[in-house]
PDB file of C-alpha atoms in Angstrom:
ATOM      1  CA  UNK A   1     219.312 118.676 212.312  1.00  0.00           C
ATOM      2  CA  UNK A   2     219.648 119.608 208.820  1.00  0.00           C
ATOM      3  CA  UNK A   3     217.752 122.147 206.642  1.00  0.00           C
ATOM      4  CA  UNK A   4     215.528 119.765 204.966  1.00  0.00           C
ATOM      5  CA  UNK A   5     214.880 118.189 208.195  1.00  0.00           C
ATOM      6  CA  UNK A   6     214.277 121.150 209.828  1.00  0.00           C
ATOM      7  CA  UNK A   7     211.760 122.625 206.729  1.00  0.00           C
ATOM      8  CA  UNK A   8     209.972 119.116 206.973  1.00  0.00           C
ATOM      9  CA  UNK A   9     209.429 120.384 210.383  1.00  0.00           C
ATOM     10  CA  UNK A  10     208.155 123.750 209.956  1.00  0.00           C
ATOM     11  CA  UNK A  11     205.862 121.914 207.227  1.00  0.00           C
ATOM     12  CA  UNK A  12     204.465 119.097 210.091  1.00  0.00           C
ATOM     13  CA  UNK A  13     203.468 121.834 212.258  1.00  0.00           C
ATOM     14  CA  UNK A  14     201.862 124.501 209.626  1.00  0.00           C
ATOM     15  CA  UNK A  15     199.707 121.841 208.720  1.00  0.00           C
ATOM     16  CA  UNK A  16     197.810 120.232 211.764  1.00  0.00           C
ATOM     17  CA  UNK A  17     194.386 119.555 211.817  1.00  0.00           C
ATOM     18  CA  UNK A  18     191.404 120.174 213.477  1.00  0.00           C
ATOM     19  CA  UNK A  19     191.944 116.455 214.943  1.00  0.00           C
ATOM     20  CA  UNK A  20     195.761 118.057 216.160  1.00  0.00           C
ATOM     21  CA  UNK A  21     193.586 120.682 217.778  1.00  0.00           C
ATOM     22  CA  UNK A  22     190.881 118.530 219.817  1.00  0.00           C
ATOM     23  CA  UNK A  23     193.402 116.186 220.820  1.00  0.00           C
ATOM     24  CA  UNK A  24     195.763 119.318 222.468  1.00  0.00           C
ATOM     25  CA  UNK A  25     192.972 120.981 224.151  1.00  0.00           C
ATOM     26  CA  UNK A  26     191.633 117.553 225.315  1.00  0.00           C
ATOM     27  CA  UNK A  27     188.052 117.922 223.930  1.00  0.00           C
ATOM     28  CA  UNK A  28     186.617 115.161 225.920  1.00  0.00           C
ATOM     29  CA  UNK A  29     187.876 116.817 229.280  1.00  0.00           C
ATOM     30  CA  UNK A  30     186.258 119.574 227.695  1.00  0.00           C
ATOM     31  CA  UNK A  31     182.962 118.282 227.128  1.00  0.00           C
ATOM     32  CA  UNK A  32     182.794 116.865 230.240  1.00  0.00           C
ATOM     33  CA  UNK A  33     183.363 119.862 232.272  1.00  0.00           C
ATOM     34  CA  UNK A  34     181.009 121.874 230.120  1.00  0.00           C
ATOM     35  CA  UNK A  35     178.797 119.377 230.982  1.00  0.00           C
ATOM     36  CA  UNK A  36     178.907 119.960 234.591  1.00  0.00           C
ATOM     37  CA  UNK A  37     179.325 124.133 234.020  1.00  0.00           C
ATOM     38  CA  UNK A  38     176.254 124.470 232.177  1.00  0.00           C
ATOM     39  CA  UNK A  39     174.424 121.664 235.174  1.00  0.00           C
ATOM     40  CA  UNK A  40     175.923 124.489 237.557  1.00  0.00           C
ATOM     41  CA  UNK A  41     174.125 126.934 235.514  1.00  0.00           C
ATOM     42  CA  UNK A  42     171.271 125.959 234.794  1.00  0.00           C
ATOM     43  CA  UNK A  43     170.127 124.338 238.401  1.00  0.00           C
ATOM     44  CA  UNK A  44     171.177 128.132 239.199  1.00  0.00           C
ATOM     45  CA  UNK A  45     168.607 129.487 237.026  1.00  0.00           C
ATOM     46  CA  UNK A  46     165.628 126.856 238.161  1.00  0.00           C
ATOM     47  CA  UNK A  47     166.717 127.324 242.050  1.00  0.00           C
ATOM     48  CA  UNK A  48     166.947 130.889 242.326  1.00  0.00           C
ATOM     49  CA  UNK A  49     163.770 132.009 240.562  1.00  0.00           C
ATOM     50  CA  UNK A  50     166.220 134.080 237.396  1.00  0.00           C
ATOM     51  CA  UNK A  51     164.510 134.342 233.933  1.00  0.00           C
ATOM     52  CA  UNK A  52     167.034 131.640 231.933  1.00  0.00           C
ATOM     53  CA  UNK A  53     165.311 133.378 228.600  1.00  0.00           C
ATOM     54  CA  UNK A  54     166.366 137.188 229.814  1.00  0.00           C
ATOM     55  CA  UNK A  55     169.672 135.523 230.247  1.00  0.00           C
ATOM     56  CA  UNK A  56     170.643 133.881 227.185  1.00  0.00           C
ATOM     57  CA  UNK A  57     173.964 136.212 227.415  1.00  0.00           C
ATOM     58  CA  UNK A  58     174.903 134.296 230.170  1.00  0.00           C
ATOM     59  CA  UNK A  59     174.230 131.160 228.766  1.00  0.00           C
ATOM     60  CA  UNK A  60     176.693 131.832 225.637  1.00  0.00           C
ATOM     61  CA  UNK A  61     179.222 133.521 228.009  1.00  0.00           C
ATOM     62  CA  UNK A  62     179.172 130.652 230.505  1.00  0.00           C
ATOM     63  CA  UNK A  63     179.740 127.825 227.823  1.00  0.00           C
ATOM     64  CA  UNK A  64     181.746 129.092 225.750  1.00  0.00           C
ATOM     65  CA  UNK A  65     183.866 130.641 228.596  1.00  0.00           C
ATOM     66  CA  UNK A  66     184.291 127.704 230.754  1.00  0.00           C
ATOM     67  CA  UNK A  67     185.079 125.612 227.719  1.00  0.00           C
ATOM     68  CA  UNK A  68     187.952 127.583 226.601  1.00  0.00           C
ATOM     69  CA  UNK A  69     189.671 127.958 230.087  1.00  0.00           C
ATOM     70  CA  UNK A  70     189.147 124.225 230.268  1.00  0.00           C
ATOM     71  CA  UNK A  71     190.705 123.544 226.923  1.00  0.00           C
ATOM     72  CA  UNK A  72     193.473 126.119 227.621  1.00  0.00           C
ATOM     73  CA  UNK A  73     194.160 124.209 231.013  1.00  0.00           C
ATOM     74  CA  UNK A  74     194.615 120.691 228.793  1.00  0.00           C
ATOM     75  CA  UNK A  75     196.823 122.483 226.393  1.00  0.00           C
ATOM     76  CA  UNK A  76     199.138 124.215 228.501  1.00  0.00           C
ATOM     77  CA  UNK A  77     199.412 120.752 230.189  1.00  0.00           C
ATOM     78  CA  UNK A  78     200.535 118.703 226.736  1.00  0.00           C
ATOM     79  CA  UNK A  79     203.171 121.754 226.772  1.00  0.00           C
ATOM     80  CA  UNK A  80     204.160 120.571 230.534  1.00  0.00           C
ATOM     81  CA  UNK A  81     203.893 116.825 229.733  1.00  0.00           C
ATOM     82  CA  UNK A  82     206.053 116.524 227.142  1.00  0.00           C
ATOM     83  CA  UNK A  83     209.137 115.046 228.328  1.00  0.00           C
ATOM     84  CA  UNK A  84     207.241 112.016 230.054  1.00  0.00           C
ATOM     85  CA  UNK A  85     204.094 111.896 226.914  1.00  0.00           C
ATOM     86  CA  UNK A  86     206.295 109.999 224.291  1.00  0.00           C
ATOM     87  CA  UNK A  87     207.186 107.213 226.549  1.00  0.00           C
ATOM     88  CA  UNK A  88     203.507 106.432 227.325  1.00  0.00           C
ATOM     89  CA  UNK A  89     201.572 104.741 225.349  1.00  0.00           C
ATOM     90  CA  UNK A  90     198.264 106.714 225.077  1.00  0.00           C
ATOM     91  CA  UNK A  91     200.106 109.884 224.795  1.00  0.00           C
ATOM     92  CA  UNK A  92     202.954 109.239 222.478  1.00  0.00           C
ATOM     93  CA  UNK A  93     200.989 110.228 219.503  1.00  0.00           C
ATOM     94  CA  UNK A  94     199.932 113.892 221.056  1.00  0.00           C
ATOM     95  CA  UNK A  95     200.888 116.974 218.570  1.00  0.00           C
ATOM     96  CA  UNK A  96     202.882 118.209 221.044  1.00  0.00           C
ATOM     97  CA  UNK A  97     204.579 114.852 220.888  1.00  0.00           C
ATOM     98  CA  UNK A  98     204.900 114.561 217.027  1.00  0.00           C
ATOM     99  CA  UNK A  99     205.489 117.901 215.947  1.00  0.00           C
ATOM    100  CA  UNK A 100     202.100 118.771 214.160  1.00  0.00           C
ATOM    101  CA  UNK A 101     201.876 121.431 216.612  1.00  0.00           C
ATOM    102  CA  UNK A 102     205.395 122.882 218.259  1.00  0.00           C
ATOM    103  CA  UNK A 103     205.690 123.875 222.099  1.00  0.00           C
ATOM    104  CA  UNK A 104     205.432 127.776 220.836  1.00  0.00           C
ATOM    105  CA  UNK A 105     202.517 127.628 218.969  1.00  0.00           C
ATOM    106  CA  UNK A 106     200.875 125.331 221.917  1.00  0.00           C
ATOM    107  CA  UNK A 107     201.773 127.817 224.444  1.00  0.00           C
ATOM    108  CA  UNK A 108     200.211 130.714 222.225  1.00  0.00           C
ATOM    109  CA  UNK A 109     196.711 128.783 221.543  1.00  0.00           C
ATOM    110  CA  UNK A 110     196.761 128.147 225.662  1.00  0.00           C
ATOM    111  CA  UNK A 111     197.123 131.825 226.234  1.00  0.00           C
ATOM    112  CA  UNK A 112     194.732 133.025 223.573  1.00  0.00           C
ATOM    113  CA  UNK A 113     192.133 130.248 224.479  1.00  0.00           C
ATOM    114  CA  UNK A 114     192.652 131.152 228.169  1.00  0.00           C
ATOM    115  CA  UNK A 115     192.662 134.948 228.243  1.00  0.00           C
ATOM    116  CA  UNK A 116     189.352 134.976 226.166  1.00  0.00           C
ATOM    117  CA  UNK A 117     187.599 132.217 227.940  1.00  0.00           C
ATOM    118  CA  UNK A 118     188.186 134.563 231.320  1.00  0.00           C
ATOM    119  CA  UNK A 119     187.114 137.672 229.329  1.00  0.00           C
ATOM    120  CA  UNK A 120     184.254 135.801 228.952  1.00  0.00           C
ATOM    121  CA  UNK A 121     183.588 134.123 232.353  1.00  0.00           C
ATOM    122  CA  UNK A 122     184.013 137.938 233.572  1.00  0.00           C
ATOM    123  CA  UNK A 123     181.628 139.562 231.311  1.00  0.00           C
ATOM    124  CA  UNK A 124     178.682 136.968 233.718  1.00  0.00           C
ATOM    125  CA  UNK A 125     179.965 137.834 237.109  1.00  0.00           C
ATOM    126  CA  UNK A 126     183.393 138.852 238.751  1.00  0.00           C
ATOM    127  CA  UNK A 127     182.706 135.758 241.167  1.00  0.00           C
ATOM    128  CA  UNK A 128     182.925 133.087 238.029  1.00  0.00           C
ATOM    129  CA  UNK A 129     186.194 134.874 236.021  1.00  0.00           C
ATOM    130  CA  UNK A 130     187.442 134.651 239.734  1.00  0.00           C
ATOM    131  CA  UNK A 131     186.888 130.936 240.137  1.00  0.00           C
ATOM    132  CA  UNK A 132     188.002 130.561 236.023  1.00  0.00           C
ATOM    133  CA  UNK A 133     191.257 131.672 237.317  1.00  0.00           C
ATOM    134  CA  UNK A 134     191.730 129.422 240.754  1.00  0.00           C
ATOM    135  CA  UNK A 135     190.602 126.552 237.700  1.00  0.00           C
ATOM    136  CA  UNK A 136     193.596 127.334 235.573  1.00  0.00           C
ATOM    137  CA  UNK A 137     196.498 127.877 238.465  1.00  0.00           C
ATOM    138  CA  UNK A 138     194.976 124.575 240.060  1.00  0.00           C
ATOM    139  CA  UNK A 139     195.641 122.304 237.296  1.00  0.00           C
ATOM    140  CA  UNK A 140     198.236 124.345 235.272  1.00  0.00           C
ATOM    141  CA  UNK A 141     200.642 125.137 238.104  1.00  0.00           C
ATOM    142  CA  UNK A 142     199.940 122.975 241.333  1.00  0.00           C
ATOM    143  CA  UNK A 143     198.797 119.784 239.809  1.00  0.00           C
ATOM    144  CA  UNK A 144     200.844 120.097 236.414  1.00  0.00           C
ATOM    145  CA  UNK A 145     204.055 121.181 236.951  1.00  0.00           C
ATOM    146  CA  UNK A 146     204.431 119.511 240.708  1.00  0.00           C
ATOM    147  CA  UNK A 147     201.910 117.333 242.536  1.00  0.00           C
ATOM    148  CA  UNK A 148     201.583 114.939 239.152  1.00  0.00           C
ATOM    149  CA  UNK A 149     205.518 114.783 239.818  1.00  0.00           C
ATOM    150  CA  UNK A 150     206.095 114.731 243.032  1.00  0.00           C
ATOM    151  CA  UNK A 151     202.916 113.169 245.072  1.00  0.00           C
ATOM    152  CA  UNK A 152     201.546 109.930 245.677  1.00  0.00           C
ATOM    153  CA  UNK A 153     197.798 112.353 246.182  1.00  0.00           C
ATOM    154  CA  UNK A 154     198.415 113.752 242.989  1.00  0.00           C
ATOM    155  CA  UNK A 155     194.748 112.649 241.872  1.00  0.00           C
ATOM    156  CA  UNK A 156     193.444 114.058 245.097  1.00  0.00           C
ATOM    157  CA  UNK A 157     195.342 117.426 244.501  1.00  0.00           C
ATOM    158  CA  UNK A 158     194.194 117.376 240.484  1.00  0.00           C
ATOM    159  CA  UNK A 159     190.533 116.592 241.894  1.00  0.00           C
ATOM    160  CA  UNK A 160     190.443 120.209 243.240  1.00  0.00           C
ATOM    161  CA  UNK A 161     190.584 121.587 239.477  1.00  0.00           C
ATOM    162  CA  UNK A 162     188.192 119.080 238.238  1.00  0.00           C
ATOM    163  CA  UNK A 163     185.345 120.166 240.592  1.00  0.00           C
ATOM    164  CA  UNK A 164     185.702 123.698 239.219  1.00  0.00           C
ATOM    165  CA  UNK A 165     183.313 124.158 236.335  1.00  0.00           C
ATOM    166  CA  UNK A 166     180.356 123.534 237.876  1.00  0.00           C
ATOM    167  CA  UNK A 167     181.032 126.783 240.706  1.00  0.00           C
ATOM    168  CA  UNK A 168     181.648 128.516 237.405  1.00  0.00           C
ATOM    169  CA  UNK A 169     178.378 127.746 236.180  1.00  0.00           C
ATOM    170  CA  UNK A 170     176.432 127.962 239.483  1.00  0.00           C
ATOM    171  CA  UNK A 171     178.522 131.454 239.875  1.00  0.00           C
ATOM    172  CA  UNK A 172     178.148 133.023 236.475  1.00  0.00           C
ATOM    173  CA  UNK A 173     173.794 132.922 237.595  1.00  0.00           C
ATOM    174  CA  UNK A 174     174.062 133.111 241.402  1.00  0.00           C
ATOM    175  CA  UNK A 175     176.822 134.889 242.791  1.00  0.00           C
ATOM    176  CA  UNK A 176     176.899 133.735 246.365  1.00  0.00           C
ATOM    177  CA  UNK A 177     177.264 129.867 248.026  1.00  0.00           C
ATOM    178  CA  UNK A 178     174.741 127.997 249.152  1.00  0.00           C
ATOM    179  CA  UNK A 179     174.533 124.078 249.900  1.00  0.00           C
ATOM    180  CA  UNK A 180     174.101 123.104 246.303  1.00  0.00           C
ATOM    181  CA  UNK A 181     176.718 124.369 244.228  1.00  0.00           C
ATOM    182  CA  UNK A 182     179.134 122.867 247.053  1.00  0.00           C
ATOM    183  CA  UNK A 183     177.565 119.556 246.488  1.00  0.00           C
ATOM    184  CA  UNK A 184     177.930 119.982 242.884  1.00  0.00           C
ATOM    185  CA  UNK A 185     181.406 120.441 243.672  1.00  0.00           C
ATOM    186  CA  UNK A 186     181.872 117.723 246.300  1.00  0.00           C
ATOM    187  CA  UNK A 187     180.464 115.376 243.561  1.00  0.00           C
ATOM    188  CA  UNK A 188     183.174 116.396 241.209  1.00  0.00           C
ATOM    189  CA  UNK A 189     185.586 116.053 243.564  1.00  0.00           C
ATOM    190  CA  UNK A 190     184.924 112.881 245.148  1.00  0.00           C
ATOM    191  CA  UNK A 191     184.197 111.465 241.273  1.00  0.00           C
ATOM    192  CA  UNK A 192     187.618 111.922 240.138  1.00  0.00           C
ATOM    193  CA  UNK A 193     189.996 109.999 241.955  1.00  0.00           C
ATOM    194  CA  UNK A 194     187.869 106.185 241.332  1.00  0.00           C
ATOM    195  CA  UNK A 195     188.094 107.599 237.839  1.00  0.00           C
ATOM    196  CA  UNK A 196     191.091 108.125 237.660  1.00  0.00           C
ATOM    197  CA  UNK A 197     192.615 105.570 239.480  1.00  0.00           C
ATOM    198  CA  UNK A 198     191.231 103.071 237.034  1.00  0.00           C
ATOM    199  CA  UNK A 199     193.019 104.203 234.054  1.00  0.00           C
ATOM    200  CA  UNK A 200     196.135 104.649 236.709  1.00  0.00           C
ATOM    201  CA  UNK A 201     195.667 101.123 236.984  1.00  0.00           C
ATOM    202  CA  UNK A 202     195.094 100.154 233.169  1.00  0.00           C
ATOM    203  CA  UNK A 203     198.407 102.174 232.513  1.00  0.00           C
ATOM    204  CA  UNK A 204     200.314 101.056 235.654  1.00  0.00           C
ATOM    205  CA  UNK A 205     203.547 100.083 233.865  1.00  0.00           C
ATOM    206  CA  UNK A 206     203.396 103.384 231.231  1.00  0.00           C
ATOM    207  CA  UNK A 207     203.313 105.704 234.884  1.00  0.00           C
ATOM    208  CA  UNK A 208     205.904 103.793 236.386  1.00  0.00           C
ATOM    209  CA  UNK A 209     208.081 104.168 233.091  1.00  0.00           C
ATOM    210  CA  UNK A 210     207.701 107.719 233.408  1.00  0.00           C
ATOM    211  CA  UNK A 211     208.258 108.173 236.738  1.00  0.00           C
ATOM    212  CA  UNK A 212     205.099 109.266 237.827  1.00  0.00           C
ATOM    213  CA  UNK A 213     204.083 108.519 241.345  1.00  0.00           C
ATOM    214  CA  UNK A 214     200.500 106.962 240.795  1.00  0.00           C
ATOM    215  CA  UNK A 215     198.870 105.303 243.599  1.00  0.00           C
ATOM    216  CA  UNK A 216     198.933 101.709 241.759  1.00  0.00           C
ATOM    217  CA  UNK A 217     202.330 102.335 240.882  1.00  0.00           C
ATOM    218  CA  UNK A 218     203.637 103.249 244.588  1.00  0.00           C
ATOM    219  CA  UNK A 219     201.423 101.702 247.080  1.00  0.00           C
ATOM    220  CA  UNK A 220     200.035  98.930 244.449  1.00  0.00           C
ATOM    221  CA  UNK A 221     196.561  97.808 242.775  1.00  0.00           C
ATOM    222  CA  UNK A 222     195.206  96.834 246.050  1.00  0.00           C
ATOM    223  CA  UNK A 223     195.613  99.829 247.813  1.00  0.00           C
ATOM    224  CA  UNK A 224     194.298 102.058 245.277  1.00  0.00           C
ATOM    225  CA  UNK A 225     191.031  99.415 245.000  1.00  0.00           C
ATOM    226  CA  UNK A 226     190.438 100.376 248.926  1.00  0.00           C
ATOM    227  CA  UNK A 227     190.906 103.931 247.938  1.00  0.00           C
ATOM    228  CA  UNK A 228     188.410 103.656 245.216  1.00  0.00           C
ATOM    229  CA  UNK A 229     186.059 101.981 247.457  1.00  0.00           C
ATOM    230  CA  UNK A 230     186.880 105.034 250.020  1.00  0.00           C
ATOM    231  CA  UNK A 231     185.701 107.654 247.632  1.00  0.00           C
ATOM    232  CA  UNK A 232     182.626 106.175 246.567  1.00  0.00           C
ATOM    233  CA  UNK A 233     181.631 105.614 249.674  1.00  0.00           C
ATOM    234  CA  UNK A 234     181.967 109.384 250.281  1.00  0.00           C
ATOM    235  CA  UNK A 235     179.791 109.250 247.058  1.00  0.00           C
ATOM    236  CA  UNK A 236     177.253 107.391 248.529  1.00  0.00           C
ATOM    237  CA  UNK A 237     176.188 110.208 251.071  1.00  0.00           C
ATOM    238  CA  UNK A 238     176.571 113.253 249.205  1.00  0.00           C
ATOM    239  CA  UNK A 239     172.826 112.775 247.496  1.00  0.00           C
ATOM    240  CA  UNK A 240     171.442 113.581 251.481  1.00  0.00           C
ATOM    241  CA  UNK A 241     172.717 116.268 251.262  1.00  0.00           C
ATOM    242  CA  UNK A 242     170.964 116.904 248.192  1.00  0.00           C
ATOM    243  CA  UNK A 243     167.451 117.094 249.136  1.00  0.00           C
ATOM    244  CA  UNK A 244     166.983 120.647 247.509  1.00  0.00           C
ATOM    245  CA  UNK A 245     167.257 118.290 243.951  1.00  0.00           C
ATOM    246  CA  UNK A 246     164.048 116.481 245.109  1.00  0.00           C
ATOM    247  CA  UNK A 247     163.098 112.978 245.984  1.00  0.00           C
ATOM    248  CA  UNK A 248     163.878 111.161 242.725  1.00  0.00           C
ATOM    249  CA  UNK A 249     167.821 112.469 242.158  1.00  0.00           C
ATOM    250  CA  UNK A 250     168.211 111.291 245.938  1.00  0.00           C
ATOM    251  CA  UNK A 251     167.035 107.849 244.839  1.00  0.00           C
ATOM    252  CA  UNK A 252     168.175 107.887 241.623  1.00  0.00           C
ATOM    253  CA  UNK A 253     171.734 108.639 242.707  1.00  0.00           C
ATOM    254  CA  UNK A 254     171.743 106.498 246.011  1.00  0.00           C
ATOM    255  CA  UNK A 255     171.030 102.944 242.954  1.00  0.00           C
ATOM    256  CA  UNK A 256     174.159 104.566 241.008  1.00  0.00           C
ATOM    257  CA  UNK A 257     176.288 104.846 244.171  1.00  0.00           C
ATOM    258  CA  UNK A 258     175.134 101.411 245.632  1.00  0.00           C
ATOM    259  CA  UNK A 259     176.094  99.676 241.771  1.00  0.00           C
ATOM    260  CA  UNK A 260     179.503 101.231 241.885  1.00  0.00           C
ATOM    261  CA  UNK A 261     179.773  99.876 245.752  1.00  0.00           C
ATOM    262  CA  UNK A 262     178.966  96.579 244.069  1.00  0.00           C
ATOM    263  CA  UNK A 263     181.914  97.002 241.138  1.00  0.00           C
ATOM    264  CA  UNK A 264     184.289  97.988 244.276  1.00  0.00           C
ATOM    265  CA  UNK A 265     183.856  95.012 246.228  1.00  0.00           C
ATOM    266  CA  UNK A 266     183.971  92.655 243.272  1.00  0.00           C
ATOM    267  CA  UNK A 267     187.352  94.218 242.393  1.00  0.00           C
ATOM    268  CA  UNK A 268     188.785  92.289 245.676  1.00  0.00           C
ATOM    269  CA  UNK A 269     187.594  89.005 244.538  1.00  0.00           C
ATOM    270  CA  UNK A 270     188.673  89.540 240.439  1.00  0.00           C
ATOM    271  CA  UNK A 271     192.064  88.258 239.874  1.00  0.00           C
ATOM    272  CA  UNK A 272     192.167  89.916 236.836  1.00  0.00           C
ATOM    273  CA  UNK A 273     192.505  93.496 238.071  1.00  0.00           C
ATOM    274  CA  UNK A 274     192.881  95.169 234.827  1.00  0.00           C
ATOM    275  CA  UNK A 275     189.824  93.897 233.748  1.00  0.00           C
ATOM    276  CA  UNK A 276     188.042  95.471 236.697  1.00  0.00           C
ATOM    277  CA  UNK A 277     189.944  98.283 236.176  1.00  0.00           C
ATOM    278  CA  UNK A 278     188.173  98.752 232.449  1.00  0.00           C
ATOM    279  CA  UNK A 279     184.800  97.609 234.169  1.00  0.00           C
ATOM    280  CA  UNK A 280     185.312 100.493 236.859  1.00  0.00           C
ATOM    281  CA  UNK A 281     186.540 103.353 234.322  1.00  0.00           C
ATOM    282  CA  UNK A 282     183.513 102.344 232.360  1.00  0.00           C
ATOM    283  CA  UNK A 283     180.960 102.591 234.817  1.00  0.00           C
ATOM    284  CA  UNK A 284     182.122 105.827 235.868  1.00  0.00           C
ATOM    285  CA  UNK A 285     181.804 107.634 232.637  1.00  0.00           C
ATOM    286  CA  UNK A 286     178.398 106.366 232.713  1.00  0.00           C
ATOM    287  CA  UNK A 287     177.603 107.560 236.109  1.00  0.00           C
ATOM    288  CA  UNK A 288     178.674 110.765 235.516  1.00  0.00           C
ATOM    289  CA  UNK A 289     176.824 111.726 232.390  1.00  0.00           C
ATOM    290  CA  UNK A 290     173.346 109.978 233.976  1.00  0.00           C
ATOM    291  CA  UNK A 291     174.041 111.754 237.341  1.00  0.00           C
ATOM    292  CA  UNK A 292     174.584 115.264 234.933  1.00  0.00           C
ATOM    293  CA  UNK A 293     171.708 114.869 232.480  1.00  0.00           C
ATOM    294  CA  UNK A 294     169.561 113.785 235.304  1.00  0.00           C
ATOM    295  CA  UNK A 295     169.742 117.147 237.311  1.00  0.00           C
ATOM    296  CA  UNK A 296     169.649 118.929 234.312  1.00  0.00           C
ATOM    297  CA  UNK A 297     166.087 116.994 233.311  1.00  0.00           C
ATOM    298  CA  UNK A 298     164.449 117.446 237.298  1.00  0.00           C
ATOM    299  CA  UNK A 299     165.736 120.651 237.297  1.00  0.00           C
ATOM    300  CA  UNK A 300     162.993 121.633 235.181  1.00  0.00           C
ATOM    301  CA  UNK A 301     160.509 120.226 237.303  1.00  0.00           C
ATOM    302  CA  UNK A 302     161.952 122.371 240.369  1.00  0.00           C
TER     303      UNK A 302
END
C-alpha cells in the first residue's frame, strides 16, 4: 500500500458518521434489549411496591447503562467478525468492513462504551454491574470468538447473552430473584433461537460461505423448522408461569404463542422455505415488541 493509499485511508476512517456509528454498535440490538431492560425495570418498580418517581436515578442509570454495554458487546463483535463479515452479504458493508472506522478505533469505542455503561449499571446495584459483566463475557468471549465458530448450538449458547438485559433491569430495582425476572429471562431465551434461525435460514448460503456452522447450514432447513417449532412450544408455557402479570398477559400471550404454532406448522407444508423463513422472522419481531409493550402497559395496572 502506497502513501496516497494509505492517507485515503486515514481520511475514510476520520470521517465516519453517525450512520458508521449505529451500524457498529448494532443500534437495533440495542433498542431491543433496552426494550426488555427497562420492561425488567419497570415491572420491578410496580411488583415490589418502590417509588419509580424517588428513583428516576435509576431509571437514567439503568437505560443508559444497559444500552451502552449492549452496544459495546455489538461492537467488539464487528471487531471479532471481520474476517468472515465481507464475504456475507448483509455484513459486507459494516465500517469495520470498509474502513470508515479501523479495528483500533472500534476496539477503543467498545472499551469506552463498555467501561462506562458498567460504571453506570454499578452506580443502581452491585447485583446489575454484576450481571452487565456475565452480559459482555457471554456474547463477547463464549459466543463471539468460539461457539459462533465452532458449534452447531451456537444460537442456543448466544441465547444466554440475549436474555440478559432484562435481569439487569429487574436487578438494578430489586436486587434478589424471584419467579418473574426468571421468566423474563426464560422468554428471552427461548425467543432467540426461532429468531434467529429464520434469518440463518434466509442467509443459508452467506453462513455456509463463511464457514459458520448454522443449524440450516449443518443439519438443513428442516431440522432447524422442528427446532423452531421446539422453542416455541417452550414459548407456549412460559405465560403459566406468569400469573403474577395478571389474567390478560396470560391470554394475551397464550393467542401470540398459539399464531406462531400456526406459522411453524405451515413451514412443513410451504415449499418455499425462504419465504416462510421471512414470514417467521417477521412475526417474531412483532411478537416481541407486543409481548414487551404489553407488560410494560398492565404493569401499571398491577
Amino acid at each position: 500500500m502506497n502513501q496516497m493509499e494509505k492517507t485515503a485511508k486515514v481520511d475514510v476512517a476520520a470521517k465516519f458518521t453517525v450512520k458508521d456509528f449505529t451500524e457498529l454498535v448494532k443500534i437495533g440490538i440495542v433498542n431491543s434489549n433496552t426494550i426488555t431492560a427497562f420492561t425488567g425495570m419497570w415491572l420491578a418498580f410496580q411488583l415490589t411496591g418502590v417509588s419509580f418517581m424517588q428513583n428516576l436515578d435509576v431509571l437514567i442509570f439503568t437505560i443508559l447503562g444497559s444500552g451502552m454495554v449492549v452496544a459495546a458487546s455489538g461492537a467488539f463483535n464487528n471487531v471479532i467478525d471481520r474476517d468472515i463479515d465481507g464475504i456475507m452479504e448483509r455484513t459486507k458493508n459494516r465500517p469495520t468492513m470498509t474502513g470508515k472506522i479501523s479495528g483500533k478505533r472500534a476496539l477503543l469505542i467498545a472499551a469506552a462504551l463498555g467501561v462506562v455503561g458498567e460504571a453506570l449499571l454499578f452506580m443502581t446495584t452491585w447485583q446489575a454491574g454484576t450481571i452487565g459483566l456475565i452480559g459482555i463475557f457471554l456474547y463477547v468471549v463464549v459466543y463471539s470468538m468460539w461457539a459462533k465458530r465452532k458449534l452447531v448450538s451456537n444460537t442456543v449458547i448466544g441465547s444466554f447473552s440475549g436474555a440478559v438485559p432484562p435481569l439487569i433491569g429487574w436487578f438494578a430495582v430489586e436486587p434478589s430473584f424471584s419467579a418473574v425476572p426468571i421468566m423474563l429471562f426464560l422468554v428471552m431465551f427461548c425467543w432467540q433461537p426461532p429468531h434467529f434461525y429464520a434469518i440463518a435460514i434466509k442467509r443459508k448460503e452467506e453462513y455456509a460461505a463463511a464457514g459458520i456452522p448454522m443449524l440450516p447450514v449443518v443439519k438443513g432447513i428442516e431440522r432447524t423448522k422442528w427446532s423452531t417449532l421446539f422453542w416455541v412450544v417452550l414459548l407456549t408455557i412460559l405465560p403459566f408461569f406468569m400469573w403474577e402479570l395478571g389474567l390478560v398477559y396470560v391470554i394475551l400471550a397464550t393467542v401470540l404463542n398459539v399464531i406462531w404454532l400456526a406459522i411453524c406448522f405451515y413451514g412443513f407444508k410451504m415449499e418455499d422455505s425462504m419465504k416462510w423463513a421471512r414470514i417467521s422472522f417477521v412475526y417474531s419481531i412483532n411478537y416481541m415488541t407486543i409481548l414487551f409493550v404489553s407488560m410494560v402497559i398492565i404493569g401499571v395496572f398491577l
